[in-house]
Amino acid sequence: MVRQLSQRKTITIPSEVLKKTGSNPGDFFEISSDGQKIILIPKLIEDKFDEKEWEKLKELAKGKGSVYNEAKDALTHLKGLKNEV
């Protein structure tokens, strides 16, 4: 299979190739080169938040939030949130 590099420096990977690796839109790949070949390795990216942290973020997103006149007050508030998790 031959594909042309676009002006935006992208190459479309044929669906047959993606099916063989079980890859889907949105998946991540590690990209490297040995000087002659471009190597794509499928990678699984795990969430950096656990379930408890996600719940806290969802609750925070529901709130109206706070307005601070000084940065130090905002930092104090953020440190307090970090300690709650």
mmCIF file with all atom_site columns, C-alpha atoms in Angstrom:
data_model
loop_
_atom_site.group_PDB
_atom_site.id
_atom_site.type_symbol
_atom_site.label_atom_id
_atom_site.label_alt_id
_atom_site.label_comp_id
_atom_site.label_asym_id
_atom_site.label_entity_id
_atom_site.label_seq_id
_atom_site.pdbx_PDB_ins_code
_atom_site.Cartn_x
_atom_site.Cartn_y
_atom_site.Cartn_z
_atom_site.occupancy
_atom_site.B_iso_or_equiv
_atom_site.pdbx_formal_charge
_atom_site.auth_seq_id
_atom_site.auth_comp_id
_atom_site.auth_asym_id
_atom_site.auth_atom_id
_atom_site.pdbx_PDB_model_num
ATOM 1  C CA . MET A 1 1  ? 0.000   0.000  0.000  1.00 0.00 ? 1  MET A CA 1
ATOM 2  C CA . VAL A 1 2  ? 1.264   3.442  -0.874 1.00 0.00 ? 2  VAL A CA 1
ATOM 3  C CA . ARG A 1 3  ? -0.048  6.669  0.625  1.00 0.00 ? 3  ARG A CA 1
ATOM 4  C CA . GLN A 1 4  ? 0.981   10.269 -0.068 1.00 0.00 ? 4  GLN A CA 1
ATOM 5  C CA . LEU A 1 5  ? 2.044   12.642 2.695  1.00 0.00 ? 5  LEU A CA 1
ATOM 6  C CA . SER A 1 6  ? -0.343  15.608 2.642  1.00 0.00 ? 6  SER A CA 1
ATOM 7  C CA . GLN A 1 7  ? 0.643   19.277 2.825  1.00 0.00 ? 7  GLN A CA 1
ATOM 8  C CA . ARG A 1 8  ? -0.437  19.170 6.479  1.00 0.00 ? 8  ARG A CA 1
ATOM 9  C CA . LYS A 1 9  ? 2.106   16.355 6.989  1.00 0.00 ? 9  LYS A CA 1
ATOM 10 C CA . THR A 1 10 ? -0.552  13.702 7.628  1.00 0.00 ? 10 THR A CA 1
ATOM 11 C CA . ILE A 1 11 ? -1.009  10.209 6.228  1.00 0.00 ? 11 ILE A CA 1
ATOM 12 C CA . THR A 1 12 ? -4.294  8.316  6.286  1.00 0.00 ? 12 THR A CA 1
ATOM 13 C CA . ILE A 1 13 ? -3.813  4.830  7.686  1.00 0.00 ? 13 ILE A CA 1
ATOM 14 C CA . PRO A 1 14 ? -5.910  2.344  5.698  1.00 0.00 ? 14 PRO A CA 1
ATOM 15 C CA . SER A 1 15 ? -8.836  0.828  7.602  1.00 0.00 ? 15 SER A CA 1
ATOM 16 C CA . GLU A 1 16 ? -7.547  -2.697 6.901  1.00 0.00 ? 16 GLU A CA 1
ATOM 17 C CA . VAL A 1 17 ? -4.354  -1.877 8.800  1.00 0.00 ? 17 VAL A CA 1
ATOM 18 C CA . LEU A 1 18 ? -6.256  -0.329 11.711 1.00 0.00 ? 18 LEU A CA 1
ATOM 19 C CA . LYS A 1 19 ? -8.570  -3.357 11.923 1.00 0.00 ? 19 LYS A CA 1
ATOM 20 C CA . LYS A 1 20 ? -5.569  -5.697 12.226 1.00 0.00 ? 20 LYS A CA 1
ATOM 21 C CA . THR A 1 21 ? -4.347  -3.776 15.279 1.00 0.00 ? 21 THR A CA 1
ATOM 22 C CA . GLY A 1 22 ? -7.836  -3.311 16.747 1.00 0.00 ? 22 GLY A CA 1
ATOM 23 C CA . SER A 1 23 ? -7.369  0.464  16.596 1.00 0.00 ? 23 SER A CA 1
ATOM 24 C CA . ASN A 1 24 ? -10.268 2.921  16.592 1.00 0.00 ? 24 ASN A CA 1
ATOM 25 C CA . PRO A 1 25 ? -10.650 6.684  16.113 1.00 0.00 ? 25 PRO A CA 1
ATOM 26 C CA . GLY A 1 26 ? -9.355  8.481  19.198 1.00 0.00 ? 26 GLY A CA 1
ATOM 27 C CA . ASP A 1 27 ? -6.807  5.796  20.105 1.00 0.00 ? 27 ASP A CA 1
ATOM 28 C CA . PHE A 1 28 ? -3.256  6.829  20.991 1.00 0.00 ? 28 PHE A CA 1
ATOM 29 C CA . PHE A 1 29 ? -0.007  5.696  19.382 1.00 0.00 ? 29 PHE A CA 1
ATOM 30 C CA . GLU A 1 30 ? 3.646   5.961  20.328 1.00 0.00 ? 30 GLU A CA 1
ATOM 31 C CA . ILE A 1 31 ? 5.501   7.219  17.255 1.00 0.00 ? 31 ILE A CA 1
ATOM 32 C CA . SER A 1 32 ? 9.178   6.592  16.562 1.00 0.00 ? 32 SER A CA 1
ATOM 33 C CA . SER A 1 33 ? 11.528  6.072  13.631 1.00 0.00 ? 33 SER A CA 1
ATOM 34 C CA . ASP A 1 34 ? 14.535  3.889  12.975 1.00 0.00 ? 34 ASP A CA 1
ATOM 35 C CA . GLY A 1 35 ? 15.747  6.241  10.227 1.00 0.00 ? 35 GLY A CA 1
ATOM 36 C CA . GLN A 1 36 ? 14.066  4.243  7.447  1.00 0.00 ? 36 GLN A CA 1
ATOM 37 C CA . LYS A 1 37 ? 10.673  3.330  8.899  1.00 0.00 ? 37 LYS A CA 1
ATOM 38 C CA . ILE A 1 38 ? 8.034   5.180  10.896 1.00 0.00 ? 38 ILE A CA 1
ATOM 39 C CA . ILE A 1 39 ? 6.896   2.959  13.752 1.00 0.00 ? 39 ILE A CA 1
ATOM 40 C CA . LEU A 1 40 ? 3.441   3.292  15.335 1.00 0.00 ? 40 LEU A CA 1
ATOM 41 C CA . ILE A 1 41 ? 2.738   1.382  18.545 1.00 0.00 ? 41 ILE A CA 1
ATOM 42 C CA . PRO A 1 42 ? -0.835  1.436  19.933 1.00 0.00 ? 42 PRO A CA 1
ATOM 43 C CA . LYS A 1 43 ? -0.877  2.744  23.529 1.00 0.00 ? 43 LYS A CA 1
ATOM 44 C CA . LEU A 1 44 ? -3.491  2.658  26.255 1.00 0.00 ? 44 LEU A CA 1
ATOM 45 C CA . ILE A 1 45 ? -3.681  5.940  28.163 1.00 0.00 ? 45 ILE A CA 1
ATOM 46 C CA . GLU A 1 46 ? -5.186  5.513  31.615 1.00 0.00 ? 46 GLU A CA 1
ATOM 47 C CA . ASP A 1 47 ? -7.040  8.204  33.525 1.00 0.00 ? 47 ASP A CA 1
ATOM 48 C CA . LYS A 1 48 ? -4.919  10.046 36.058 1.00 0.00 ? 48 LYS A CA 1
ATOM 49 C CA . PHE A 1 49 ? -7.950  10.449 38.324 1.00 0.00 ? 49 PHE A CA 1
ATOM 50 C CA . ASP A 1 50 ? -9.520  7.700  40.388 1.00 0.00 ? 50 ASP A CA 1
ATOM 51 C CA . GLU A 1 51 ? -13.300 7.383  40.783 1.00 0.00 ? 51 GLU A CA 1
ATOM 52 C CA . LYS A 1 52 ? -13.373 9.508  43.967 1.00 0.00 ? 52 LYS A CA 1
ATOM 53 C CA . GLU A 1 53 ? -11.501 12.337 42.232 1.00 0.00 ? 53 GLU A CA 1
ATOM 54 C CA . TRP A 1 54 ? -13.866 12.195 39.217 1.00 0.00 ? 54 TRP A CA 1
ATOM 55 C CA . GLU A 1 55 ? -16.873 12.496 41.532 1.00 0.00 ? 55 GLU A CA 1
ATOM 56 C CA . LYS A 1 56 ? -15.317 15.536 43.212 1.00 0.00 ? 56 LYS A CA 1
ATOM 57 C CA . LEU A 1 57 ? -14.670 17.140 39.811 1.00 0.00 ? 57 LEU A CA 1
ATOM 58 C CA . LYS A 1 58 ? -18.272 16.493 38.765 1.00 0.00 ? 58 LYS A CA 1
ATOM 59 C CA . GLU A 1 59 ? -19.531 18.163 41.949 1.00 0.00 ? 59 GLU A CA 1
ATOM 60 C CA . LEU A 1 60 ? -17.234 21.137 41.415 1.00 0.00 ? 60 LEU A CA 1
ATOM 61 C CA . ALA A 1 61 ? -18.458 21.499 37.837 1.00 0.00 ? 61 ALA A CA 1
ATOM 62 C CA . LYS A 1 62 ? -22.055 21.770 39.075 1.00 0.00 ? 62 LYS A CA 1
ATOM 63 C CA . GLY A 1 63 ? -21.238 24.668 41.400 1.00 0.00 ? 63 GLY A CA 1
ATOM 64 C CA . LYS A 1 64 ? -21.259 28.363 40.578 1.00 0.00 ? 64 LYS A CA 1
ATOM 65 C CA . GLY A 1 65 ? -17.657 28.787 41.597 1.00 0.00 ? 65 GLY A CA 1
ATOM 66 C CA . SER A 1 66 ? -16.021 31.568 43.548 1.00 0.00 ? 66 SER A CA 1
ATOM 67 C CA . VAL A 1 67 ? -14.507 34.910 42.631 1.00 0.00 ? 67 VAL A CA 1
ATOM 68 C CA . TYR A 1 68 ? -11.358 36.052 44.416 1.00 0.00 ? 68 TYR A CA 1
ATOM 69 C CA . ASN A 1 69 ? -9.906  39.539 44.446 1.00 0.00 ? 69 ASN A CA 1
ATOM 70 C CA . GLU A 1 70 ? -6.420  38.286 45.262 1.00 0.00 ? 70 GLU A CA 1
ATOM 71 C CA . ALA A 1 71 ? -4.473  35.348 43.881 1.00 0.00 ? 71 ALA A CA 1
ATOM 72 C CA . LYS A 1 72 ? -3.376  34.213 47.352 1.00 0.00 ? 72 LYS A CA 1
ATOM 73 C CA . ASP A 1 73 ? -7.025  33.699 48.341 1.00 0.00 ? 73 ASP A CA 1
ATOM 74 C CA . ALA A 1 74 ? -7.627  31.586 45.240 1.00 0.00 ? 74 ALA A CA 1
ATOM 75 C CA . LEU A 1 75 ? -4.504  29.513 45.961 1.00 0.00 ? 75 LEU A CA 1
ATOM 76 C CA . THR A 1 76 ? -5.627  28.923 49.540 1.00 0.00 ? 76 THR A CA 1
ATOM 77 C CA . HIS A 1 77 ? -8.992  27.715 48.235 1.00 0.00 ? 77 HIS A CA 1
ATOM 78 C CA . LEU A 1 78 ? -7.342  25.399 45.686 1.00 0.00 ? 78 LEU A CA 1
ATOM 79 C CA . LYS A 1 79 ? -5.027  23.910 48.318 1.00 0.00 ? 79 LYS A CA 1
ATOM 80 C CA . GLY A 1 80 ? -8.073  23.204 50.459 1.00 0.00 ? 80 GLY A CA 1
ATOM 81 C CA . LEU A 1 81 ? -9.737  21.370 47.577 1.00 0.00 ? 81 LEU A CA 1
ATOM 82 C CA . LYS A 1 82 ? -6.623  19.281 47.014 1.00 0.00 ? 82 LYS A CA 1
ATOM 83 C CA . ASN A 1 83 ? -6.612  18.232 50.663 1.00 0.00 ? 83 ASN A CA 1
ATOM 84 C CA . GLU A 1 84 ? -10.264 17.129 50.450 1.00 0.00 ? 84 GLU A CA 1
ATOM 85 C CA . VAL A 1 85 ? -9.511  14.505 47.793 1.00 0.00 ? 85 VAL A CA 1
#
